Coordinates of C-alpha atoms in Angstrom, one line a residue:
Chain M
M1225 CA -41.3 -124.0 -160.8
T1226 CA -38.8 -121.7 -161.1
G1227 CA -38.6 -117.9 -163.1
A1228 CA -41.2 -115.4 -161.4
G1229 CA -43.4 -118.1 -159.5
Y1230 CA -46.7 -119.5 -160.0
A1231 CA -50.2 -117.6 -160.9
F1232 CA -53.6 -118.5 -161.4
Y1233 CA -55.3 -117.1 -164.4
F1234 CA -59.3 -117.0 -164.7
N1235 CA -61.7 -117.0 -168.0
S1236 CA -64.4 -114.6 -167.0
A1237 CA -66.1 -114.8 -169.8
A1238 CA -65.7 -119.0 -169.4
C1239 CA -67.4 -119.0 -165.7
S1240 CA -70.9 -119.9 -165.0
G1241 CA -69.7 -119.0 -161.3
C1242 CA -71.1 -122.5 -160.3
K1243 CA -68.8 -122.2 -157.5
A1244 CA -67.8 -125.5 -158.6
C1245 CA -63.9 -124.4 -157.3
Q1246 CA -65.3 -122.5 -154.6
V1247 CA -66.7 -126.3 -153.0
A1248 CA -63.8 -127.9 -154.4
C1249 CA -61.4 -126.0 -151.7
K1250 CA -63.8 -126.4 -149.2
D1251 CA -63.9 -129.7 -149.4
K1252 CA -60.4 -130.6 -149.6
N1253 CA -59.5 -128.2 -147.2
R1254 CA -62.4 -129.4 -144.7
L1255 CA -62.9 -125.2 -144.0
P1256 CA -65.5 -124.4 -141.5
L1257 CA -68.5 -122.2 -141.8
G1258 CA -67.7 -118.8 -142.7
V1259 CA -63.6 -119.4 -144.3
L1260 CA -63.5 -119.2 -147.9
W1261 CA -60.6 -119.6 -149.3
R1262 CA -62.1 -119.4 -153.0
R1263 CA -64.5 -116.4 -153.3
V1264 CA -66.8 -116.3 -156.6
Y1265 CA -67.8 -112.8 -156.6
E1266 CA -71.3 -111.9 -158.9
I1267 CA -71.1 -108.2 -159.8
S1268 CA -73.9 -107.1 -161.5
G1269 CA -75.6 -104.0 -162.7
G1270 CA -77.0 -102.1 -165.5
E1271 CA -80.8 -101.4 -165.8
W1272 CA -83.8 -100.9 -168.0
K1273 CA -84.9 -98.2 -170.0
Q1274 CA -88.2 -97.6 -172.5
V1275 CA -87.2 -96.2 -175.8
G1276 CA -90.3 -95.7 -177.5
Q1277 CA -92.6 -98.9 -177.3
A1278 CA -89.8 -101.0 -176.4
W1279 CA -87.8 -101.5 -173.4
V1280 CA -84.2 -101.9 -173.4
T1281 CA -81.8 -103.4 -171.1
S1282 CA -78.8 -102.7 -170.4
A1283 CA -78.2 -105.6 -167.2
F1284 CA -75.3 -107.6 -167.4
A1285 CA -73.4 -109.6 -164.7
Y1286 CA -70.4 -111.7 -164.7
N1287 CA -68.4 -113.5 -162.2
L1288 CA -64.9 -113.5 -160.6
S1289 CA -63.4 -116.1 -158.6
I1290 CA -60.3 -114.9 -156.2
A1291 CA -58.4 -116.6 -153.8
C1292 CA -55.1 -115.4 -152.2
N1293 CA -53.5 -113.5 -155.6
H1294 CA -50.2 -114.7 -153.9
C1295 CA -49.4 -111.1 -154.7
R1296 CA -45.5 -110.1 -155.8
D1297 CA -45.0 -107.4 -152.6
P1298 CA -47.7 -109.5 -150.0
I1299 CA -49.1 -106.4 -148.2
C1300 CA -50.0 -109.6 -145.7
K1301 CA -46.4 -109.9 -145.1
K1302 CA -45.4 -107.3 -143.8
V1303 CA -47.9 -106.3 -142.1
C1304 CA -48.2 -109.1 -139.5
P1305 CA -46.4 -109.0 -136.0
A1306 CA -45.5 -112.5 -135.7
G1307 CA -43.6 -113.3 -139.4
A1308 CA -46.1 -116.2 -139.4
I1309 CA -46.4 -115.6 -143.5
S1310 CA -43.3 -116.3 -146.1
K1311 CA -43.5 -115.9 -149.8
R1312 CA -41.3 -118.7 -151.3
A1313 CA -39.5 -118.6 -154.2
D1314 CA -41.8 -120.4 -156.3
G1315 CA -44.0 -117.7 -155.2
I1316 CA -46.8 -119.1 -153.0
V1317 CA -47.8 -117.2 -150.3
L1318 CA -47.5 -119.6 -146.8
L1319 CA -49.5 -118.9 -143.8
D1320 CA -47.5 -121.0 -140.8
S1321 CA -50.2 -121.4 -138.3
K1322 CA -48.0 -122.2 -135.0
K1323 CA -46.4 -118.7 -135.4
C1324 CA -50.1 -117.1 -136.0
L1325 CA -51.6 -114.6 -133.3
G1326 CA -54.8 -114.4 -134.4
C1327 CA -55.0 -110.9 -134.6
G1328 CA -56.6 -110.6 -137.8
Y1329 CA -54.1 -107.8 -138.8
C1330 CA -53.2 -109.6 -142.6
A1331 CA -57.2 -109.5 -143.0
W1332 CA -57.2 -106.0 -142.9
A1333 CA -54.5 -105.2 -144.7
C1334 CA -54.7 -107.7 -147.2
P1335 CA -57.5 -105.7 -150.9
Y1336 CA -59.0 -109.7 -151.5
G1337 CA -59.7 -110.6 -148.4
A1338 CA -57.7 -113.4 -148.4
P1339 CA -56.5 -113.8 -145.1
Q1340 CA -59.8 -116.0 -143.3
Y1341 CA -60.4 -116.4 -139.3
D1342 CA -61.1 -119.6 -138.4
E1343 CA -62.9 -119.1 -134.7
A1344 CA -62.3 -122.8 -133.7
A1345 CA -58.8 -122.8 -134.1
G1346 CA -58.3 -119.7 -132.9
H1347 CA -56.0 -118.2 -136.1
M1348 CA -55.6 -116.9 -139.3
T1349 CA -56.1 -119.5 -142.8
K1350 CA -55.8 -119.0 -146.0
C1351 CA -55.3 -119.8 -149.6
D1352 CA -52.0 -122.3 -149.6
F1353 CA -51.9 -122.7 -153.6
C1354 CA -52.6 -126.2 -152.8
V1355 CA -49.1 -127.2 -152.5
D1356 CA -49.4 -130.6 -151.4
R1357 CA -51.1 -131.5 -154.3
L1358 CA -48.5 -129.3 -156.0
D1359 CA -45.6 -131.5 -154.8
S1360 CA -47.5 -134.3 -156.0
G1361 CA -47.9 -133.2 -159.5
L1362 CA -51.5 -132.1 -159.6
P1363 CA -53.4 -128.9 -160.3
P1364 CA -55.0 -126.6 -157.3
T1365 CA -58.0 -128.3 -156.2
C1366 CA -59.8 -124.9 -157.6
V1367 CA -58.8 -125.7 -160.5
A1368 CA -58.8 -129.2 -161.2
A1369 CA -62.5 -128.8 -160.1
C1370 CA -63.5 -126.6 -162.9
P1371 CA -65.9 -128.1 -164.8
M1372 CA -65.9 -124.8 -168.0
R1373 CA -62.4 -124.8 -167.5
A1374 CA -61.7 -121.6 -166.4
L1375 CA -58.8 -122.0 -164.0
E1376 CA -56.2 -122.1 -164.7
F1377 CA -52.5 -121.8 -162.9
G1378 CA -49.1 -121.6 -164.4
N1379 CA -46.1 -120.2 -164.5
R1380 CA -46.4 -116.4 -163.7
E1381 CA -44.3 -115.4 -166.9
E1382 CA -45.7 -117.6 -168.9
L1383 CA -49.0 -116.6 -168.0
E1384 CA -48.9 -113.0 -168.4
A1385 CA -47.3 -113.6 -171.6
R1386 CA -50.1 -115.4 -173.1
Y1387 CA -52.7 -113.6 -171.6
G1388 CA -51.5 -110.4 -171.1
R1389 CA -51.0 -108.0 -168.4
L1390 CA -54.3 -108.0 -165.8
E1391 CA -56.0 -104.4 -166.6
E1392 CA -58.4 -102.5 -164.0
I1393 CA -61.3 -105.0 -163.5
Y1394 CA -63.8 -103.9 -160.7
P1395 CA -64.2 -104.7 -158.4
L1396 CA -60.2 -105.6 -158.1
P1397 CA -58.1 -102.6 -156.2
D1398 CA -55.8 -100.9 -157.6
L1399 CA -53.1 -103.7 -158.6
E1400 CA -49.8 -101.6 -157.5
I1401 CA -50.8 -102.2 -154.3
T1402 CA -49.7 -105.7 -153.9
E1403 CA -48.8 -106.9 -157.4
P1404 CA -51.3 -109.9 -157.5
S1405 CA -49.9 -113.0 -159.7
L1406 CA -53.3 -113.2 -161.3
F1407 CA -53.9 -113.0 -164.9
V1408 CA -58.3 -111.9 -165.8
N1409 CA -59.6 -112.7 -169.3
K1410 CA -62.2 -110.0 -168.5
H1411 CA -66.3 -110.9 -169.3
P1412 CA -67.3 -109.1 -172.0
K1413 CA -70.0 -106.9 -169.7
V1414 CA -66.8 -105.2 -167.8
G1415 CA -66.3 -101.7 -167.9
G1416 CA -70.1 -101.0 -167.2
K1417 CA -71.2 -99.7 -163.8
G1418 CA -71.5 -102.5 -161.5
Y1419 CA -72.2 -104.1 -158.1
V1420 CA -71.1 -107.2 -155.6
A1421 CA -74.6 -108.3 -155.6
N1422 CA -73.0 -111.5 -153.0
R1423 CA -72.0 -109.6 -150.7
E1424 CA -73.6 -111.3 -147.8
E1425 CA -72.1 -114.4 -149.3
V1426 CA -68.4 -113.4 -149.7
A1427 CA -68.3 -111.1 -146.9
P1428 CA -64.7 -111.4 -144.8
V1429 CA -65.0 -113.6 -141.6
R1430 CA -64.4 -110.6 -139.7
K1431 CA -67.7 -109.0 -139.9
K1432 CA -68.8 -112.0 -139.5
M1433 CA -67.7 -112.7 -136.6
S1434 CA -68.6 -109.8 -135.1
N1435 CA -71.8 -110.0 -135.4
R1436 CA -71.7 -112.4 -133.2
Chain H
M293 CA -60.4 -112.2 -132.9
K294 CA -62.8 -109.7 -131.4
E295 CA -62.7 -105.8 -132.3
R296 CA -64.0 -104.8 -128.4
P297 CA -60.6 -105.7 -126.6
L298 CA -59.0 -103.0 -128.9
I299 CA -61.3 -100.4 -128.0
A300 CA -60.3 -101.5 -124.3
F301 CA -56.7 -101.0 -125.2
T302 CA -56.7 -98.1 -127.6
I303 CA -58.9 -96.1 -124.7
L304 CA -56.7 -96.9 -121.9
A305 CA -53.0 -96.6 -123.0
Q306 CA -54.2 -93.3 -125.1
M307 CA -55.1 -92.5 -121.4
A308 CA -52.5 -93.5 -119.7
V309 CA -50.3 -91.5 -122.2
G310 CA -53.0 -88.3 -122.1
A311 CA -52.0 -88.7 -118.3
L312 CA -48.1 -88.6 -118.5
L313 CA -48.1 -85.9 -121.0
A314 CA -50.4 -83.3 -118.7
L315 CA -47.6 -84.1 -116.0
A316 CA -45.0 -83.5 -118.0
V317 CA -46.7 -80.4 -119.5
M318 CA -47.8 -79.0 -115.8
I319 CA -43.7 -79.6 -115.2
Y320 CA -42.7 -77.5 -118.0
F321 CA -45.5 -74.7 -118.4
G322 CA -44.8 -74.6 -113.8
K323 CA -41.3 -73.4 -114.2
N324 CA -42.4 -71.2 -116.6
L325 CA -45.4 -69.6 -115.7
G326 CA -43.6 -68.6 -112.0
G327 CA -44.1 -71.3 -110.0
S328 CA -42.5 -74.7 -109.2
S329 CA -41.5 -77.3 -111.2
N330 CA -40.1 -79.4 -108.5
F331 CA -42.3 -83.2 -109.0
Y332 CA -42.3 -83.2 -105.2
Y333 CA -43.8 -80.2 -105.0
L334 CA -46.9 -81.8 -107.9
N335 CA -47.0 -84.3 -105.6
V336 CA -46.4 -86.1 -109.9
N337 CA -45.3 -89.8 -107.7
R338 CA -48.9 -90.3 -107.4
Y339 CA -50.3 -89.5 -110.5
L340 CA -47.9 -92.7 -111.5
P341 CA -49.3 -96.0 -110.5
F342 CA -52.8 -94.6 -111.7
I343 CA -51.1 -94.8 -115.1
G344 CA -49.2 -97.1 -115.2
S345 CA -52.2 -99.6 -113.5
A346 CA -53.8 -98.5 -117.0
M347 CA -51.0 -99.7 -118.8
L348 CA -50.9 -103.1 -117.5
L349 CA -55.2 -102.8 -118.2
A350 CA -54.9 -102.4 -121.5
L351 CA -52.3 -104.7 -122.1
F352 CA -54.0 -107.4 -120.6
A353 CA -57.3 -106.2 -122.7
S354 CA -55.3 -106.6 -125.2
L355 CA -54.4 -110.3 -125.8
F356 CA -58.2 -110.9 -125.3
H357 CA -58.3 -109.5 -129.4
L358 CA -56.0 -113.2 -130.3
G359 CA -57.0 -115.9 -131.2
T360 CA -54.1 -118.0 -130.4
P361 CA -53.0 -115.9 -126.9
R362 CA -50.2 -118.2 -126.8
N363 CA -48.8 -116.4 -128.8
A364 CA -48.4 -113.6 -128.0
Y365 CA -44.9 -113.3 -127.1
R366 CA -44.2 -113.6 -131.0
A367 CA -45.6 -109.7 -131.6
I368 CA -42.6 -108.0 -132.0
A369 CA -40.8 -110.6 -134.5
N370 CA -41.8 -108.6 -137.5
F371 CA -40.9 -104.9 -136.1
R372 CA -39.1 -104.6 -139.2
S373 CA -42.1 -103.4 -141.7
S374 CA -44.9 -103.8 -139.4
W375 CA -46.3 -101.0 -137.5
L376 CA -47.9 -103.8 -135.0
S377 CA -45.4 -104.9 -134.0
R378 CA -43.4 -101.3 -133.5
E379 CA -46.9 -100.7 -131.5
I380 CA -46.1 -103.2 -129.3
L381 CA -42.4 -102.9 -128.5
L382 CA -43.1 -98.9 -127.9
S383 CA -46.0 -100.3 -125.1
G384 CA -43.8 -102.2 -123.2
L385 CA -40.9 -99.4 -124.0
F386 CA -43.7 -97.0 -122.5
T387 CA -44.8 -99.2 -119.6
A388 CA -41.3 -99.8 -118.8
G389 CA -40.5 -96.0 -118.1
V390 CA -43.5 -95.0 -116.3
F391 CA -42.7 -98.0 -113.8
G392 CA -39.2 -96.7 -114.2
L393 CA -40.5 -93.7 -112.9
I394 CA -42.5 -95.5 -109.8
I395 CA -39.4 -96.9 -108.8
R396 CA -37.5 -94.2 -108.8
F397 CA -39.9 -92.2 -107.7
Y398 CA -41.0 -94.4 -104.5
G399 CA -37.7 -96.7 -103.8
H400 CA -35.2 -94.0 -104.8
I401 CA -33.9 -97.1 -105.7
I402 CA -31.2 -95.3 -108.3
I403 CA -29.9 -91.8 -107.4
I404 CA -30.0 -89.8 -110.1
P405 CA -29.2 -85.6 -110.4
A406 CA -32.4 -84.0 -110.6
F407 CA -31.8 -82.4 -114.6
L408 CA -31.3 -86.1 -115.3
E409 CA -34.8 -87.4 -113.2
R410 CA -36.5 -84.6 -115.6
I411 CA -35.0 -85.7 -118.7
A412 CA -36.3 -89.5 -118.4
F413 CA -40.1 -88.5 -117.7
Y414 CA -39.9 -85.9 -120.1
F415 CA -38.1 -89.1 -122.6
T416 CA -41.3 -91.7 -121.8
A417 CA -43.4 -88.6 -122.4
L418 CA -42.2 -89.0 -125.9
L419 CA -42.0 -92.6 -125.5
G420 CA -45.9 -92.3 -125.2
L421 CA -46.5 -89.5 -127.7
G422 CA -44.9 -92.6 -130.6
L423 CA -47.2 -94.7 -128.8
V424 CA -50.4 -92.1 -129.9
F425 CA -48.9 -91.9 -133.5
I426 CA -47.5 -95.7 -134.2
M427 CA -51.4 -96.4 -132.7
A428 CA -53.1 -94.2 -135.9
R429 CA -50.0 -95.4 -138.8
I430 CA -51.7 -99.4 -137.8
Y431 CA -54.9 -98.9 -139.3
M432 CA -53.5 -96.1 -142.4
I433 CA -53.0 -98.5 -144.7
T434 CA -54.2 -98.7 -148.1
T435 CA -57.1 -101.1 -148.5
Q436 CA -58.7 -99.4 -145.5
P437 CA -60.1 -95.9 -147.0
A438 CA -61.9 -95.0 -143.9
W439 CA -58.8 -94.8 -142.0
N440 CA -56.3 -93.9 -144.5
N441 CA -56.5 -89.9 -143.6
L442 CA -55.4 -88.2 -141.3
W443 CA -58.3 -88.1 -139.4
T444 CA -56.8 -91.2 -137.9
P445 CA -53.9 -89.7 -136.2
V446 CA -55.7 -86.7 -135.3
S447 CA -58.7 -88.2 -133.3
F448 CA -56.1 -90.9 -131.1
L449 CA -54.6 -87.8 -130.0
L450 CA -57.8 -85.6 -129.1
T451 CA -58.7 -88.8 -127.3
S452 CA -55.1 -89.0 -125.8
L453 CA -54.9 -85.0 -124.8
L454 CA -58.8 -85.5 -123.5
L455 CA -59.2 -88.3 -121.4
G456 CA -55.5 -88.1 -120.3
W457 CA -55.9 -84.7 -118.7
L458 CA -59.8 -85.9 -117.1
F459 CA -58.4 -88.8 -116.5
L460 CA -55.9 -87.3 -114.0
G461 CA -58.6 -84.3 -112.7
A462 CA -60.0 -88.0 -111.9
V463 CA -57.3 -89.6 -109.8
D464 CA -57.1 -86.7 -107.9
V465 CA -60.4 -86.3 -106.6
I466 CA -60.4 -90.1 -105.6
G467 CA -57.2 -90.0 -103.8
H468 CA -58.5 -86.7 -102.1
L469 CA -61.2 -88.3 -101.8
I470 CA -61.0 -91.6 -100.7
L471 CA -56.6 -92.4 -100.0
G472 CA -56.7 -89.1 -97.9
W473 CA -53.5 -87.8 -100.1
Q474 CA -53.4 -83.6 -98.4
S475 CA -52.6 -80.7 -100.9
N476 CA -49.9 -78.4 -101.2
P477 CA -50.7 -75.1 -100.3
I478 CA -52.4 -73.5 -103.0
D479 CA -51.0 -70.7 -104.7
Q480 CA -54.5 -68.9 -107.4
G481 CA -54.6 -69.1 -111.0
L482 CA -52.8 -71.5 -113.4
N483 CA -50.7 -72.5 -111.2
T484 CA -52.6 -74.7 -109.6
P485 CA -52.9 -77.7 -111.4
M486 CA -56.2 -79.2 -110.8
Q487 CA -57.1 -76.0 -112.1
W488 CA -55.1 -76.0 -115.6
L489 CA -56.2 -79.8 -116.0
V490 CA -59.7 -79.1 -116.0
Y491 CA -59.0 -75.3 -118.0
T492 CA -57.4 -77.0 -120.7
S493 CA -58.9 -80.1 -121.4
T494 CA -62.0 -78.2 -122.1
F495 CA -60.4 -77.0 -125.5
F496 CA -59.9 -80.5 -127.1
L497 CA -64.0 -80.9 -126.5
I498 CA -65.0 -78.8 -129.9
P499 CA -62.0 -79.9 -132.3
T500 CA -63.5 -83.9 -131.4
A501 CA -66.7 -82.6 -131.6
I502 CA -65.9 -81.5 -134.9
I503 CA -64.4 -84.7 -136.2
T504 CA -67.4 -86.9 -134.5
I505 CA -69.4 -85.2 -136.9
L506 CA -67.3 -85.1 -139.5
N507 CA -67.0 -88.9 -139.5
L508 CA -71.0 -89.3 -140.1
K509 CA -70.7 -89.6 -143.5
S510 CA -70.9 -93.1 -144.7
P511 CA -67.6 -95.1 -144.7
V512 CA -65.2 -95.6 -147.9
Q513 CA -63.9 -98.6 -148.3
L514 CA -62.6 -101.3 -151.3
P515 CA -65.4 -103.3 -152.8
M516 CA -64.1 -106.8 -152.8
T517 CA -63.3 -106.7 -148.4
A518 CA -66.3 -104.0 -147.9
F519 CA -69.2 -105.5 -145.3
P520 CA -72.9 -103.4 -144.9
S521 CA -73.3 -100.6 -142.0
S522 CA -76.3 -99.8 -140.8
Q523 CA -76.2 -95.8 -141.3
T524 CA -78.9 -95.0 -139.1
R525 CA -77.1 -96.8 -135.9
R526 CA -73.9 -94.6 -136.8
Y527 CA -76.5 -92.0 -137.0
W528 CA -77.7 -92.2 -133.3
L529 CA -74.7 -93.4 -131.8
T530 CA -73.1 -89.8 -132.9
G531 CA -75.8 -87.9 -131.6
L532 CA -75.2 -90.3 -127.9
R533 CA -71.2 -89.4 -128.7
L534 CA -72.0 -85.6 -129.5
A535 CA -74.6 -84.8 -126.2
L536 CA -72.0 -86.9 -124.2
L537 CA -69.0 -84.6 -124.9
A538 CA -71.4 -81.4 -124.5
F539 CA -72.3 -83.3 -120.3
C540 CA -68.5 -83.2 -119.9
G541 CA -68.0 -79.7 -121.2
I542 CA -70.8 -79.0 -118.6
F543 CA -69.3 -80.1 -115.9
L544 CA -66.2 -78.7 -116.4
A545 CA -68.0 -75.4 -116.9
L546 CA -69.6 -75.8 -113.4
F547 CA -66.5 -77.1 -111.7
L548 CA -64.9 -74.1 -112.9
V549 CA -67.8 -71.4 -111.9
S550 CA -67.2 -73.2 -108.7
L551 CA -64.0 -71.5 -108.0
N552 CA -65.4 -67.9 -107.6
G553 CA -64.8 -67.4 -104.8
F554 CA -63.1 -70.9 -103.7
D555 CA -61.7 -70.5 -100.0
I556 CA -59.6 -74.3 -99.6
Q557 CA -60.7 -74.5 -95.9
A558 CA -64.7 -74.7 -96.9
G559 CA -64.1 -78.1 -98.1
G560 CA -67.3 -80.4 -96.8
L561 CA -69.7 -79.6 -100.7
Y562 CA -67.2 -77.8 -101.9
L563 CA -65.3 -79.9 -102.1
L564 CA -67.4 -82.8 -103.1
A565 CA -70.0 -81.0 -105.2
R566 CA -66.8 -80.7 -107.7
S567 CA -65.5 -83.6 -107.0
I568 CA -68.6 -84.5 -109.1
Y569 CA -67.9 -82.7 -111.6
V570 CA -64.8 -83.2 -112.5
L571 CA -65.9 -87.6 -112.0
A572 CA -69.2 -86.5 -114.2
A573 CA -67.0 -85.3 -116.4
F574 CA -64.6 -87.8 -116.6
A575 CA -67.5 -90.1 -116.6
C576 CA -68.7 -88.0 -120.1
G577 CA -65.6 -88.2 -121.9
L578 CA -64.0 -91.6 -121.2
F579 CA -68.3 -92.9 -122.2
S580 CA -68.2 -90.9 -125.2
E581 CA -64.4 -91.3 -126.7
I582 CA -65.5 -95.5 -126.6
I583 CA -68.1 -94.5 -128.6
G584 CA -66.3 -92.7 -131.4
R585 CA -63.7 -95.9 -131.0
Y586 CA -67.2 -98.4 -131.3
L587 CA -68.2 -96.8 -134.6
F588 CA -64.1 -95.7 -135.2
Y589 CA -63.9 -100.2 -135.3
E590 CA -67.3 -100.3 -137.8
R591 CA -66.0 -98.1 -140.4

């Protein structure tokens, strides 16, 4: 991979929220309970209003499948005290578990909830873009698993040329924080006032652990 | 990966820094107020082992926060960009500075001029002040809006000052009651170290209470990494914290009132009562700050 490096593309308009990507990732990486490298956020909103004799709805829902965005300016790499996080020439941000202290600072710093603490292992873990599959010429397992073909991957510059720059989409944070290598086709309902409806499911592991 | 060890680490380390700052201020202003700034008159050396022990305890507690403590030696590897690396580095330097002072005062191994002794003391105190600000800087990251504001360094500094001052007072009491410390002849007024400590620590209570009230509102979180927290529990814990701060102030006031007609020769019940006031004030202040730090991490 040359040029700007790898990036993900997600078609929110095509995503059915089936979570096959989430399950495939968990299965392939043998992730323990409470660790989700890829998380499918369900954003809901809207209301029902009575207009005359009729009830009119503005209710909506859409999904966002987010893993590590292998950002151009990864904040996790900056804040890690042990230097356990590095960015490869192909753009993939990797976490070296042998160096990791398990302090969790990267989890605090990441606006996408990508680094996840594995309590049994005692260190942080995160999406590695399935580098082993890439080396074998295969797509990341989440991309391969999606029945709706809502997930793609490729060269960042090519994806940007094809799909345009990433726009601000709730609940994604300000893109300038870390410049994620992510492109999203907006669902038609994006823009209404929504909320993350499955927060308990995708909640950062840090909170789950501190509740024990 | 847990936050309780972080509560212990930050509270103990900030308390140790505050205590050394209090000593440094006492020495400096003691000189300017006509009292003695002589280290040995103020028995500065007596307090240093307690400050050093608090720092060692803080560093030990911090290990329990790590998922893989055996990799702790790597914590300063990324000091060029990681504020956490810088914090560990400065914690080590501050602790080394305190123990260097202990060795100097107790071991008399190194013969240095008095002014260099003073510079070393002030320099270590400045290292500690830097440590408190670096600790705050760790939390001031864009992705944690609840922490990324000026209240974080202000509240950390207030913790340091309040607990540091109270800790010195408590150490003084324990030293006299249990370790058999003898007091130097006391001159009246603000030059009396214990009186000065108690008098000035009351001034840290009000801003601490104000910041506690201001932090009552629901924390701001980024939607992708937010998690629900109980606002009812926040209210109860904040109320408890304010009550403890109030009791701390009451005990400090009782101590100051009890100084009227104080006669060092009286001893006995007078000494015991005033000792209890100082220890109780320290206990109330400490538990109040522990609650405050717990609420901080819950944001």
